[in-house]
Amino acid sequence: LGLQGYVVRQISDDSSDDAATQATINATDGSRMRTHALGPALAWIMNGGEMMIEGKLLREFSSRNRTEGTAYWLTISKPFGL
């Protein structure tokens, strides 16, 4: 059981071939987007590493120039024997 998160930050300005759209982009500081997310994560390792099941629920906040949402992940991992 743990806490997990991510940060997304656009590092370059948006651009457009349309002059009116480009003027709007320039007026909004390049329309750079950003968001942060945080939430719980739960992992279960079976039989000493034979298989792992992991679930995450991350809620985005402090978003700018993009929508906020909630991300759900369910991962099942099993190593191949060589």
PDB file with one MODEL, atoms N, CA, C and O in Angstrom:
MODEL        1
ATOM      1  N   LEU A   1       0.860  -1.169   0.000  1.00  0.00           N
ATOM      2  CA  LEU A   1       0.000   0.000   0.000  1.00  0.00           C
ATOM      3  C   LEU A   1       0.901   1.224   0.000  1.00  0.00           C
ATOM      4  O   LEU A   1       1.873   1.281   0.753  1.00  0.00           O
ATOM      5  N   GLY A   2       0.586   2.199  -0.837  1.00  0.00           N
ATOM      6  CA  GLY A   2       1.416   3.391  -0.890  1.00  0.00           C
ATOM      7  C   GLY A   2       0.698   4.554  -1.535  1.00  0.00           C
ATOM      8  O   GLY A   2      -0.483   4.472  -1.871  1.00  0.00           O
ATOM      9  N   LEU A   3       1.428   5.631  -1.699  1.00  0.00           N
ATOM     10  CA  LEU A   3       0.941   6.857  -2.317  1.00  0.00           C
ATOM     11  C   LEU A   3       1.744   7.079  -3.587  1.00  0.00           C
ATOM     12  O   LEU A   3       2.971   6.969  -3.573  1.00  0.00           O
ATOM     13  N   GLN A   4       1.069   7.388  -4.681  1.00  0.00           N
ATOM     14  CA  GLN A   4       1.757   7.573  -5.945  1.00  0.00           C
ATOM     15  C   GLN A   4       1.216   8.826  -6.623  1.00  0.00           C
ATOM     16  O   GLN A   4       0.108   9.272  -6.323  1.00  0.00           O
ATOM     17  N   GLY A   5       1.991   9.386  -7.526  1.00  0.00           N
ATOM     18  CA  GLY A   5       1.546  10.577  -8.232  1.00  0.00           C
ATOM     19  C   GLY A   5       2.391  10.850  -9.457  1.00  0.00           C
ATOM     20  O   GLY A   5       3.344  10.131  -9.758  1.00  0.00           O
ATOM     21  N   TYR A   6       2.019  11.900 -10.149  1.00  0.00           N
ATOM     22  CA  TYR A   6       2.796  12.339 -11.303  1.00  0.00           C
ATOM     23  C   TYR A   6       2.601  13.828 -11.532  1.00  0.00           C
ATOM     24  O   TYR A   6       1.642  14.429 -11.049  1.00  0.00           O
ATOM     25  N   VAL A   7       3.532  14.408 -12.279  1.00  0.00           N
ATOM     26  CA  VAL A   7       3.488  15.805 -12.689  1.00  0.00           C
ATOM     27  C   VAL A   7       3.701  15.835 -14.189  1.00  0.00           C
ATOM     28  O   VAL A   7       4.621  15.199 -14.704  1.00  0.00           O
ATOM     29  N   VAL A   8       2.849  16.574 -14.896  1.00  0.00           N
ATOM     30  CA  VAL A   8       3.004  16.769 -16.336  1.00  0.00           C
ATOM     31  C   VAL A   8       3.139  18.261 -16.586  1.00  0.00           C
ATOM     32  O   VAL A   8       2.285  19.045 -16.172  1.00  0.00           O
ATOM     33  N   ARG A   9       4.210  18.654 -17.261  1.00  0.00           N
ATOM     34  CA  ARG A   9       4.432  20.057 -17.616  1.00  0.00           C
ATOM     35  C   ARG A   9       4.895  20.143 -19.056  1.00  0.00           C
ATOM     36  O   ARG A   9       5.871  19.499 -19.440  1.00  0.00           O
ATOM     37  N   GLN A  10       4.202  20.933 -19.847  1.00  0.00           N
ATOM     38  CA  GLN A  10       4.594  21.167 -21.235  1.00  0.00           C
ATOM     39  C   GLN A  10       5.739  22.174 -21.233  1.00  0.00           C
ATOM     40  O   GLN A  10       5.631  23.224 -20.601  1.00  0.00           O
ATOM     41  N   ILE A  11       6.835  21.871 -21.930  1.00  0.00           N
ATOM     42  CA  ILE A  11       8.018  22.730 -21.870  1.00  0.00           C
ATOM     43  C   ILE A  11       8.169  23.643 -23.081  1.00  0.00           C
ATOM     44  O   ILE A  11       9.027  24.526 -23.074  1.00  0.00           O
ATOM     45  N   SER A  12       7.361  23.453 -24.115  1.00  0.00           N
ATOM     46  CA  SER A  12       7.443  24.342 -25.284  1.00  0.00           C
ATOM     47  C   SER A  12       6.053  24.901 -25.582  1.00  0.00           C
ATOM     48  O   SER A  12       5.042  24.273 -25.269  1.00  0.00           O
ATOM     49  N   ASP A  13       6.015  26.092 -26.191  1.00  0.00           N
ATOM     50  CA  ASP A  13       4.753  26.739 -26.528  1.00  0.00           C
ATOM     51  C   ASP A  13       4.030  26.003 -27.646  1.00  0.00           C
ATOM     52  O   ASP A  13       4.659  25.367 -28.491  1.00  0.00           O
ATOM     53  N   ASP A  14       2.702  26.092 -27.646  1.00  0.00           N
ATOM     54  CA  ASP A  14       1.914  25.599 -28.762  1.00  0.00           C
ATOM     55  C   ASP A  14       2.141  26.520 -29.958  1.00  0.00           C
ATOM     56  O   ASP A  14       2.586  27.655 -29.793  1.00  0.00           O
ATOM     57  N   SER A  15       1.835  26.032 -31.161  1.00  0.00           N
ATOM     58  CA  SER A  15       1.944  26.875 -32.354  1.00  0.00           C
ATOM     59  C   SER A  15       0.849  26.495 -33.340  1.00  0.00           C
ATOM     60  O   SER A  15       0.305  25.391 -33.295  1.00  0.00           O
ATOM     61  N   SER A  16       0.536  27.437 -34.236  1.00  0.00           N
ATOM     62  CA  SER A  16      -0.506  27.221 -35.230  1.00  0.00           C
ATOM     63  C   SER A  16      -0.144  27.963 -36.512  1.00  0.00           C
ATOM     64  O   SER A  16       0.506  29.008 -36.474  1.00  0.00           O
ATOM     65  N   ASP A  17      -0.574  27.411 -37.652  1.00  0.00           N
ATOM     66  CA  ASP A  17      -0.373  28.098 -38.938  1.00  0.00           C
ATOM     67  C   ASP A  17      -1.389  29.216 -39.135  1.00  0.00           C
ATOM     68  O   ASP A  17      -1.182  30.100 -39.966  1.00  0.00           O
ATOM     69  N   ASP A  18      -2.489  29.185 -38.378  1.00  0.00           N
ATOM     70  CA  ASP A  18      -3.519  30.211 -38.466  1.00  0.00           C
ATOM     71  C   ASP A  18      -3.118  31.409 -37.601  1.00  0.00           C
ATOM     72  O   ASP A  18      -2.844  31.255 -36.411  1.00  0.00           O
ATOM     73  N   ALA A  19      -3.085  32.604 -38.204  1.00  0.00           N
ATOM     74  CA  ALA A  19      -2.616  33.806 -37.497  1.00  0.00           C
ATOM     75  C   ALA A  19      -3.490  34.152 -36.297  1.00  0.00           C
ATOM     76  O   ALA A  19      -2.969  34.543 -35.252  1.00  0.00           O
ATOM     77  N   ALA A  20      -4.814  34.015 -36.427  1.00  0.00           N
ATOM     78  CA  ALA A  20      -5.708  34.353 -35.315  1.00  0.00           C
ATOM     79  C   ALA A  20      -5.515  33.385 -34.150  1.00  0.00           C
ATOM     80  O   ALA A  20      -5.495  33.800 -32.991  1.00  0.00           O
ATOM     81  N   THR A  21      -5.374  32.113 -34.456  1.00  0.00           N
ATOM     82  CA  THR A  21      -5.136  31.114 -33.409  1.00  0.00           C
ATOM     83  C   THR A  21      -3.788  31.353 -32.741  1.00  0.00           C
ATOM     84  O   THR A  21      -3.675  31.245 -31.520  1.00  0.00           O
ATOM     85  N   GLN A  22      -2.768  31.675 -33.529  1.00  0.00           N
ATOM     86  CA  GLN A  22      -1.439  31.941 -32.964  1.00  0.00           C
ATOM     87  C   GLN A  22      -1.464  33.166 -32.059  1.00  0.00           C
ATOM     88  O   GLN A  22      -0.778  33.188 -31.036  1.00  0.00           O
ATOM     89  N   ALA A  23      -2.245  34.189 -32.418  1.00  0.00           N
ATOM     90  CA  ALA A  23      -2.358  35.384 -31.575  1.00  0.00           C
ATOM     91  C   ALA A  23      -2.985  35.025 -30.226  1.00  0.00           C
ATOM     92  O   ALA A  23      -2.570  35.541 -29.188  1.00  0.00           O
ATOM     93  N   THR A  24      -3.985  34.141 -30.244  1.00  0.00           N
ATOM     94  CA  THR A  24      -4.602  33.687 -28.991  1.00  0.00           C
ATOM     95  C   THR A  24      -3.609  32.899 -28.152  1.00  0.00           C
ATOM     96  O   THR A  24      -3.547  33.073 -26.935  1.00  0.00           O
ATOM     97  N   ILE A  25      -2.841  32.046 -28.785  1.00  0.00           N
ATOM     98  CA  ILE A  25      -1.820  31.266 -28.070  1.00  0.00           C
ATOM     99  C   ILE A  25      -0.794  32.189 -27.429  1.00  0.00           C
ATOM    100  O   ILE A  25      -0.426  32.003 -26.270  1.00  0.00           O
ATOM    101  N   ASN A  26      -0.333  33.184 -28.181  1.00  0.00           N
ATOM    102  CA  ASN A  26       0.660  34.126 -27.657  1.00  0.00           C
ATOM    103  C   ASN A  26       0.105  34.925 -26.484  1.00  0.00           C
ATOM    104  O   ASN A  26       0.837  35.232 -25.543  1.00  0.00           O
ATOM    105  N   ALA A  27      -1.190  35.267 -26.532  1.00  0.00           N
ATOM    106  CA  ALA A  27      -1.807  36.054 -25.460  1.00  0.00           C
ATOM    107  C   ALA A  27      -1.979  35.233 -24.182  1.00  0.00           C
ATOM    108  O   ALA A  27      -2.131  35.801 -23.101  1.00  0.00           O
ATOM    109  N   THR A  28      -1.958  33.921 -24.293  1.00  0.00           N
ATOM    110  CA  THR A  28      -2.130  33.053 -23.111  1.00  0.00           C
ATOM    111  C   THR A  28      -0.810  32.409 -22.697  1.00  0.00           C
ATOM    112  O   THR A  28      -0.798  31.282 -22.200  1.00  0.00           O
ATOM    113  N   ASP A  29       0.289  33.109 -22.897  1.00  0.00           N
ATOM    114  CA  ASP A  29       1.604  32.641 -22.472  1.00  0.00           C
ATOM    115  C   ASP A  29       1.979  31.302 -23.112  1.00  0.00           C
ATOM    116  O   ASP A  29       2.577  30.443 -22.464  1.00  0.00           O
ATOM    117  N   GLY A  30       1.624  31.133 -24.386  1.00  0.00           N
ATOM    118  CA  GLY A  30       2.018  29.934 -25.109  1.00  0.00           C
ATOM    119  C   GLY A  30       1.110  28.744 -24.918  1.00  0.00           C
ATOM    120  O   GLY A  30       1.370  27.676 -25.471  1.00  0.00           O
ATOM    121  N   SER A  31       0.046  28.902 -24.144  1.00  0.00           N
ATOM    122  CA  SER A  31      -0.913  27.825 -23.860  1.00  0.00           C
ATOM    123  C   SER A  31      -0.245  26.562 -23.315  1.00  0.00           C
ATOM    124  O   SER A  31      -0.704  25.451 -23.581  1.00  0.00           O
ATOM    125  N   ARG A  32       0.816  26.729 -22.568  1.00  0.00           N
ATOM    126  CA  ARG A  32       1.478  25.565 -21.969  1.00  0.00           C
ATOM    127  C   ARG A  32       0.559  24.920 -20.936  1.00  0.00           C
ATOM    128  O   ARG A  32      -0.052  25.610 -20.120  1.00  0.00           O
ATOM    129  N   MET A  33       0.465  23.594 -20.978  1.00  0.00           N
ATOM    130  CA  MET A  33      -0.406  22.892 -20.041  1.00  0.00           C
ATOM    131  C   MET A  33       0.412  22.271 -18.926  1.00  0.00           C
ATOM    132  O   MET A  33       1.610  22.016 -19.054  1.00  0.00           O
ATOM    133  N   ARG A  34      -0.293  22.038 -17.820  1.00  0.00           N
ATOM    134  CA  ARG A  34       0.333  21.351 -16.689  1.00  0.00           C
ATOM    135  C   ARG A  34      -0.754  20.704 -15.859  1.00  0.00           C
ATOM    136  O   ARG A  34      -1.909  21.129 -15.886  1.00  0.00           O
ATOM    137  N   THR A  35      -0.387  19.694 -15.135  1.00  0.00           N
ATOM    138  CA  THR A  35      -1.284  19.056 -14.173  1.00  0.00           C
ATOM    139  C   THR A  35      -0.469  18.262 -13.162  1.00  0.00           C
ATOM    140  O   THR A  35       0.682  17.906 -13.415  1.00  0.00           O
ATOM    141  N   HIS A  36      -1.073  17.994 -12.031  1.00  0.00           N
ATOM    142  CA  HIS A  36      -0.486  17.171 -10.975  1.00  0.00           C
ATOM    143  C   HIS A  36      -1.522  16.117 -10.608  1.00  0.00           C
ATOM    144  O   HIS A  36      -2.723  16.357 -10.736  1.00  0.00           O
ATOM    145  N   ALA A  37      -1.071  14.958 -10.157  1.00  0.00           N
ATOM    146  CA  ALA A  37      -1.990  13.899  -9.735  1.00  0.00           C
ATOM    147  C   ALA A  37      -1.419  13.185  -8.517  1.00  0.00           C
ATOM    148  O   ALA A  37      -0.204  13.075  -8.351  1.00  0.00           O
ATOM    149  N   LEU A  38      -2.315  12.707  -7.679  1.00  0.00           N
ATOM    150  CA  LEU A  38      -1.913  12.017  -6.456  1.00  0.00           C
ATOM    151  C   LEU A  38      -3.022  11.039  -6.063  1.00  0.00           C
ATOM    152  O   LEU A  38      -4.206  11.320  -6.247  1.00  0.00           O
ATOM    153  N   GLY A  39      -2.622   9.899  -5.526  1.00  0.00           N
ATOM    154  CA  GLY A  39      -3.624   8.939  -5.082  1.00  0.00           C
ATOM    155  C   GLY A  39      -2.996   7.666  -4.549  1.00  0.00           C
ATOM    156  O   GLY A  39      -1.776   7.508  -4.561  1.00  0.00           O
ATOM    157  N   PRO A  40      -3.848   6.754  -4.078  1.00  0.00           N
ATOM    158  CA  PRO A  40      -3.355   5.508  -3.490  1.00  0.00           C
ATOM    159  C   PRO A  40      -2.959   4.483  -4.550  1.00  0.00           C
ATOM    160  O   PRO A  40      -3.484   4.480  -5.664  1.00  0.00           O
ATOM    161  N   ALA A  41      -2.035   3.626  -4.181  1.00  0.00           N
ATOM    162  CA  ALA A  41      -1.615   2.492  -5.016  1.00  0.00           C
ATOM    163  C   ALA A  41      -1.527   1.265  -4.108  1.00  0.00           C
ATOM    164  O   ALA A  41      -1.094   1.350  -2.958  1.00  0.00           O
ATOM    165  N   LEU A  42      -1.943   0.139  -4.646  1.00  0.00           N
ATOM    166  CA  LEU A  42      -1.941  -1.110  -3.896  1.00  0.00           C
ATOM    167  C   LEU A  42      -1.345  -2.193  -4.783  1.00  0.00           C
ATOM    168  O   LEU A  42      -1.779  -2.369  -5.922  1.00  0.00           O
ATOM    169  N   ALA A  43      -0.361  -2.916  -4.278  1.00  0.00           N
ATOM    170  CA  ALA A  43       0.260  -4.006  -5.044  1.00  0.00           C
ATOM    171  C   ALA A  43       0.239  -5.276  -4.213  1.00  0.00           C
ATOM    172  O   ALA A  43       0.376  -5.244  -2.990  1.00  0.00           O
ATOM    173  N   TRP A  44       0.067  -6.381  -4.897  1.00  0.00           N
ATOM    174  CA  TRP A  44       0.076  -7.698  -4.260  1.00  0.00           C
ATOM    175  C   TRP A  44       1.010  -8.594  -5.056  1.00  0.00           C
ATOM    176  O   TRP A  44       0.780  -8.847  -6.239  1.00  0.00           O
ATOM    177  N   ILE A  45       2.053  -9.068  -4.411  1.00  0.00           N
ATOM    178  CA  ILE A  45       3.031  -9.960  -5.041  1.00  0.00           C
ATOM    179  C   ILE A  45       2.698 -11.376  -4.587  1.00  0.00           C
ATOM    180  O   ILE A  45       2.668 -11.667  -3.392  1.00  0.00           O
ATOM    181  N   MET A  46       2.449 -12.248  -5.557  1.00  0.00           N
ATOM    182  CA  MET A  46       2.026 -13.620  -5.262  1.00  0.00           C
ATOM    183  C   MET A  46       3.202 -14.592  -5.341  1.00  0.00           C
ATOM    184  O   MET A  46       4.058 -14.467  -6.216  1.00  0.00           O
ATOM    185  N   ASN A  47       3.239 -15.530  -4.454  1.00  0.00           N
ATOM    186  CA  ASN A  47       4.201 -16.636  -4.452  1.00  0.00           C
ATOM    187  C   ASN A  47       5.652 -16.178  -4.616  1.00  0.00           C
ATOM    188  O   ASN A  47       6.389 -16.730  -5.433  1.00  0.00           O
ATOM    189  N   GLY A  48       6.054 -15.193  -3.858  1.00  0.00           N
ATOM    190  CA  GLY A  48       7.446 -14.757  -3.861  1.00  0.00           C
ATOM    191  C   GLY A  48       7.911 -14.148  -5.178  1.00  0.00           C
ATOM    192  O   GLY A  48       9.089 -14.261  -5.518  1.00  0.00           O
ATOM    193  N   GLY A  49       7.038 -13.521  -5.909  1.00  0.00           N
ATOM    194  CA  GLY A  49       7.431 -12.852  -7.144  1.00  0.00           C
ATOM    195  C   GLY A  49       6.986 -13.553  -8.411  1.00  0.00           C
ATOM    196  O   GLY A  49       7.354 -13.140  -9.511  1.00  0.00           O
ATOM    197  N   GLU A  50       6.196 -14.612  -8.271  1.00  0.00           N
ATOM    198  CA  GLU A  50       5.700 -15.343  -9.447  1.00  0.00           C
ATOM    199  C   GLU A  50       4.739 -14.489 -10.283  1.00  0.00           C
ATOM    200  O   GLU A  50       4.658 -14.639 -11.502  1.00  0.00           O
ATOM    201  N   MET A  51       4.012 -13.591  -9.602  1.00  0.00           N
ATOM    202  CA  MET A  51       3.053 -12.737 -10.289  1.00  0.00           C
ATOM    203  C   MET A  51       2.757 -11.526  -9.415  1.00  0.00           C
ATOM    204  O   MET A  51       2.805 -11.617  -8.188  1.00  0.00           O
ATOM    205  N   MET A  52       2.445 -10.372 -10.053  1.00  0.00           N
ATOM    206  CA  MET A  52       2.102  -9.176  -9.303  1.00  0.00           C
ATOM    207  C   MET A  52       0.841  -8.550  -9.881  1.00  0.00           C
ATOM    208  O   MET A  52       0.676  -8.459 -11.098  1.00  0.00           O
ATOM    209  N   ILE A  53      -0.044  -8.122  -8.990  1.00  0.00           N
ATOM    210  CA  ILE A  53      -1.243  -7.385  -9.372  1.00  0.00           C
ATOM    211  C   ILE A  53      -1.162  -6.030  -8.688  1.00  0.00           C
ATOM    212  O   ILE A  53      -0.948  -5.949  -7.479  1.00  0.00           O
ATOM    213  N   GLU A  54      -1.334  -4.962  -9.469  1.00  0.00           N
ATOM    214  CA  GLU A  54      -1.201  -3.607  -8.939  1.00  0.00           C
ATOM    215  C   GLU A  54      -2.383  -2.765  -9.393  1.00  0.00           C
ATOM    216  O   GLU A  54      -2.767  -2.804 -10.562  1.00  0.00           O
ATOM    217  N   GLY A  55      -2.957  -2.006  -8.472  1.00  0.00           N
ATOM    218  CA  GLY A  55      -4.049  -1.090  -8.785  1.00  0.00           C
ATOM    219  C   GLY A  55      -3.715   0.308  -8.309  1.00  0.00           C
ATOM    220  O   GLY A  55      -3.123   0.488  -7.244  1.00  0.00           O
ATOM    221  N   LYS A  56      -4.104   1.318  -9.117  1.00  0.00           N
ATOM    222  CA  LYS A  56      -3.848   2.721  -8.775  1.00  0.00           C
ATOM    223  C   LYS A  56      -5.090   3.555  -9.076  1.00  0.00           C
ATOM    224  O   LYS A  56      -5.848   3.250  -9.996  1.00  0.00           O
ATOM    225  N   LEU A  57      -5.286   4.601  -8.297  1.00  0.00           N
ATOM    226  CA  LEU A  57      -6.349   5.569  -8.511  1.00  0.00           C
ATOM    227  C   LEU A  57      -5.734   6.945  -8.282  1.00  0.00           C
ATOM    228  O   LEU A  57      -5.437   7.314  -7.146  1.00  0.00           O
ATOM    229  N   LEU A  58      -5.543   7.707  -9.363  1.00  0.00           N
ATOM    230  CA  LEU A  58      -4.877   9.003  -9.263  1.00  0.00           C
ATOM    231  C   LEU A  58      -5.815  10.115  -9.712  1.00  0.00           C
ATOM    232  O   LEU A  58      -6.353  10.074 -10.819  1.00  0.00           O
ATOM    233  N   ARG A  59      -6.007  11.097  -8.862  1.00  0.00           N
ATOM    234  CA  ARG A  59      -6.879  12.238  -9.137  1.00  0.00           C
ATOM    235  C   ARG A  59      -6.029  13.448  -9.505  1.00  0.00           C
ATOM    236  O   ARG A  59      -5.127  13.830  -8.760  1.00  0.00           O
ATOM    237  N   GLU A  60      -6.323  14.053 -10.664  1.00  0.00           N
ATOM    238  CA  GLU A  60      -5.568  15.229 -11.110  1.00  0.00           C
ATOM    239  C   GLU A  60      -6.094  16.497 -10.436  1.00  0.00           C
ATOM    240  O   GLU A  60      -7.283  16.614 -10.139  1.00  0.00           O
ATOM    241  N   PHE A  61      -5.179  17.446 -10.200  1.00  0.00           N
ATOM    242  CA  PHE A  61      -5.530  18.730  -9.603  1.00  0.00           C
ATOM    243  C   PHE A  61      -4.561  19.793 -10.111  1.00  0.00           C
ATOM    244  O   PHE A  61      -3.537  19.468 -10.712  1.00  0.00           O
ATOM    245  N   SER A  62      -4.882  21.055  -9.872  1.00  0.00           N
ATOM    246  CA  SER A  62      -4.055  22.206 -10.294  1.00  0.00           C
ATOM    247  C   SER A  62      -3.756  22.175 -11.792  1.00  0.00           C
ATOM    248  O   SER A  62      -2.657  22.534 -12.216  1.00  0.00           O
ATOM    249  N   SER A  63      -4.728  21.750 -12.583  1.00  0.00           N
ATOM    250  CA  SER A  63      -4.523  21.689 -14.033  1.00  0.00           C
ATOM    251  C   SER A  63      -4.658  23.072 -14.653  1.00  0.00           C
ATOM    252  O   SER A  63      -5.434  23.909 -14.191  1.00  0.00           O
ATOM    253  N   ARG A  64      -3.888  23.289 -15.702  1.00  0.00           N
ATOM    254  CA  ARG A  64      -3.946  24.538 -16.452  1.00  0.00           C
ATOM    255  C   ARG A  64      -3.886  24.200 -17.941  1.00  0.00           C
ATOM    256  O   ARG A  64      -3.025  23.431 -18.366  1.00  0.00           O
ATOM    257  N   ASN A  65      -4.784  24.763 -18.726  1.00  0.00           N
ATOM    258  CA  ASN A  65      -4.860  24.558 -20.172  1.00  0.00           C
ATOM    259  C   ASN A  65      -5.104  23.097 -20.552  1.00  0.00           C
ATOM    260  O   ASN A  65      -4.658  22.644 -21.606  1.00  0.00           O
ATOM    261  N   ARG A  66      -5.806  22.371 -19.700  1.00  0.00           N
ATOM    262  CA  ARG A  66      -6.243  21.003 -19.984  1.00  0.00           C
ATOM    263  C   ARG A  66      -7.315  20.616 -18.974  1.00  0.00           C
ATOM    264  O   ARG A  66      -7.489  21.297 -17.964  1.00  0.00           O
ATOM    265  N   THR A  67      -8.018  19.556 -19.230  1.00  0.00           N
ATOM    266  CA  THR A  67      -9.061  19.123 -18.312  1.00  0.00           C
ATOM    267  C   THR A  67      -8.455  18.312 -17.162  1.00  0.00           C
ATOM    268  O   THR A  67      -7.390  17.710 -17.296  1.00  0.00           O
ATOM    269  N   GLU A  68      -9.154  18.315 -16.051  1.00  0.00           N
ATOM    270  CA  GLU A  68      -8.754  17.468 -14.924  1.00  0.00           C
ATOM    271  C   GLU A  68      -9.555  16.181 -14.984  1.00  0.00           C
ATOM    272  O   GLU A  68     -10.677  16.160 -15.489  1.00  0.00           O
ATOM    273  N   GLY A  69      -8.980  15.124 -14.475  1.00  0.00           N
ATOM    274  CA  GLY A  69      -9.682  13.846 -14.486  1.00  0.00           C
ATOM    275  C   GLY A  69      -9.144  12.919 -13.425  1.00  0.00           C
ATOM    276  O   GLY A  69      -8.361  13.312 -12.560  1.00  0.00           O
ATOM    277  N   THR A  70      -9.581  11.683 -13.510  1.00  0.00           N
ATOM    278  CA  THR A  70      -9.143  10.632 -12.604  1.00  0.00           C
ATOM    279  C   THR A  70      -8.637   9.474 -13.444  1.00  0.00           C
ATOM    280  O   THR A  70      -9.311   9.044 -14.380  1.00  0.00           O
ATOM    281  N   ALA A  71      -7.467   8.972 -13.121  1.00  0.00           N
ATOM    282  CA  ALA A  71      -6.878   7.852 -13.863  1.00  0.00           C
ATOM    283  C   ALA A  71      -6.938   6.598 -12.997  1.00  0.00           C
ATOM    284  O   ALA A  71      -6.617   6.633 -11.809  1.00  0.00           O
ATOM    285  N   TYR A  72      -7.350   5.497 -13.606  1.00  0.00           N
ATOM    286  CA  TYR A  72      -7.406   4.197 -12.939  1.00  0.00           C
ATOM    287  C   TYR A  72      -6.488   3.244 -13.683  1.00  0.00           C
ATOM    288  O   TYR A  72      -6.507   3.207 -14.913  1.00  0.00           O
ATOM    289  N   TRP A  73      -5.697   2.483 -12.972  1.00  0.00           N
ATOM    290  CA  TRP A  73      -4.821   1.483 -13.583  1.00  0.00           C
ATOM    291  C   TRP A  73      -4.989   0.157 -12.859  1.00  0.00           C
ATOM    292  O   TRP A  73      -5.105   0.110 -11.634  1.00  0.00           O
ATOM    293  N   LEU A  74      -5.001  -0.898 -13.620  1.00  0.00           N
ATOM    294  CA  LEU A  74      -4.918  -2.244 -13.083  1.00  0.00           C
ATOM    295  C   LEU A  74      -3.863  -2.958 -13.915  1.00  0.00           C
ATOM    296  O   LEU A  74      -4.026  -3.119 -15.125  1.00  0.00           O
ATOM    297  N   THR A  75      -2.790  -3.385 -13.277  1.00  0.00           N
ATOM    298  CA  THR A  75      -1.671  -4.025 -13.970  1.00  0.00           C
ATOM    299  C   THR A  75      -1.481  -5.432 -13.413  1.00  0.00           C
ATOM    300  O   THR A  75      -1.448  -5.640 -12.200  1.00  0.00           O
ATOM    301  N   ILE A  76      -1.359  -6.379 -14.316  1.00  0.00           N
ATOM    302  CA  ILE A  76      -1.039  -7.749 -13.931  1.00  0.00           C
ATOM    303  C   ILE A  76       0.272  -8.104 -14.614  1.00  0.00           C
ATOM    304  O   ILE A  76       0.368  -8.058 -15.840  1.00  0.00           O
ATOM    305  N   SER A  77       1.283  -8.456 -13.826  1.00  0.00           N
ATOM    306  CA  SER A  77       2.622  -8.759 -14.351  1.00  0.00           C
ATOM    307  C   SER A  77       3.022 -10.181 -13.987  1.00  0.00           C
ATOM    308  O   SER A  77       2.832 -10.627 -12.855  1.00  0.00           O
ATOM    309  N   LYS A  78       3.580 -10.884 -14.967  1.00  0.00           N
ATOM    310  CA  LYS A  78       4.066 -12.238 -14.733  1.00  0.00           C
ATOM    311  C   LYS A  78       5.356 -12.414 -15.523  1.00  0.00           C
ATOM    312  O   LYS A  78       5.350 -12.281 -16.747  1.00  0.00           O
ATOM    313  N   PRO A  79       6.462 -12.712 -14.846  1.00  0.00           N
ATOM    314  CA  PRO A  79       7.718 -12.908 -15.570  1.00  0.00           C
ATOM    315  C   PRO A  79       7.717 -14.223 -16.361  1.00  0.00           C
ATOM    316  O   PRO A  79       7.106 -15.212 -15.954  1.00  0.00           O
ATOM    317  N   PHE A  80       8.408 -14.205 -17.484  1.00  0.00           N
ATOM    318  CA  PHE A  80       8.581 -15.414 -18.278  1.00  0.00           C
ATOM    319  C   PHE A  80       9.801 -16.166 -17.787  1.00  0.00           C
ATOM    320  O   PHE A  80      10.835 -15.553 -17.518  1.00  0.00           O
ATOM    321  N   GLY A  81       9.705 -17.454 -17.668  1.00  0.00           N
ATOM    322  CA  GLY A  81      10.868 -18.272 -17.263  1.00  0.00           C
ATOM    323  C   GLY A  81      11.725 -18.579 -18.469  1.00  0.00           C
ATOM    324  O   GLY A  81      11.226 -19.063 -19.485  1.00  0.00           O
ATOM    325  N   LEU A  82      13.014 -18.302 -18.364  1.00  0.00           N
ATOM    326  CA  LEU A  82      13.942 -18.594 -19.475  1.00  0.00           C
ATOM    327  C   LEU A  82      14.869 -19.722 -19.154  1.00  0.00           C
ATOM    328  O   LEU A  82      15.706 -20.088 -19.979  1.00  0.00           O
TER     329      LEU A  82
ENDMDL
END
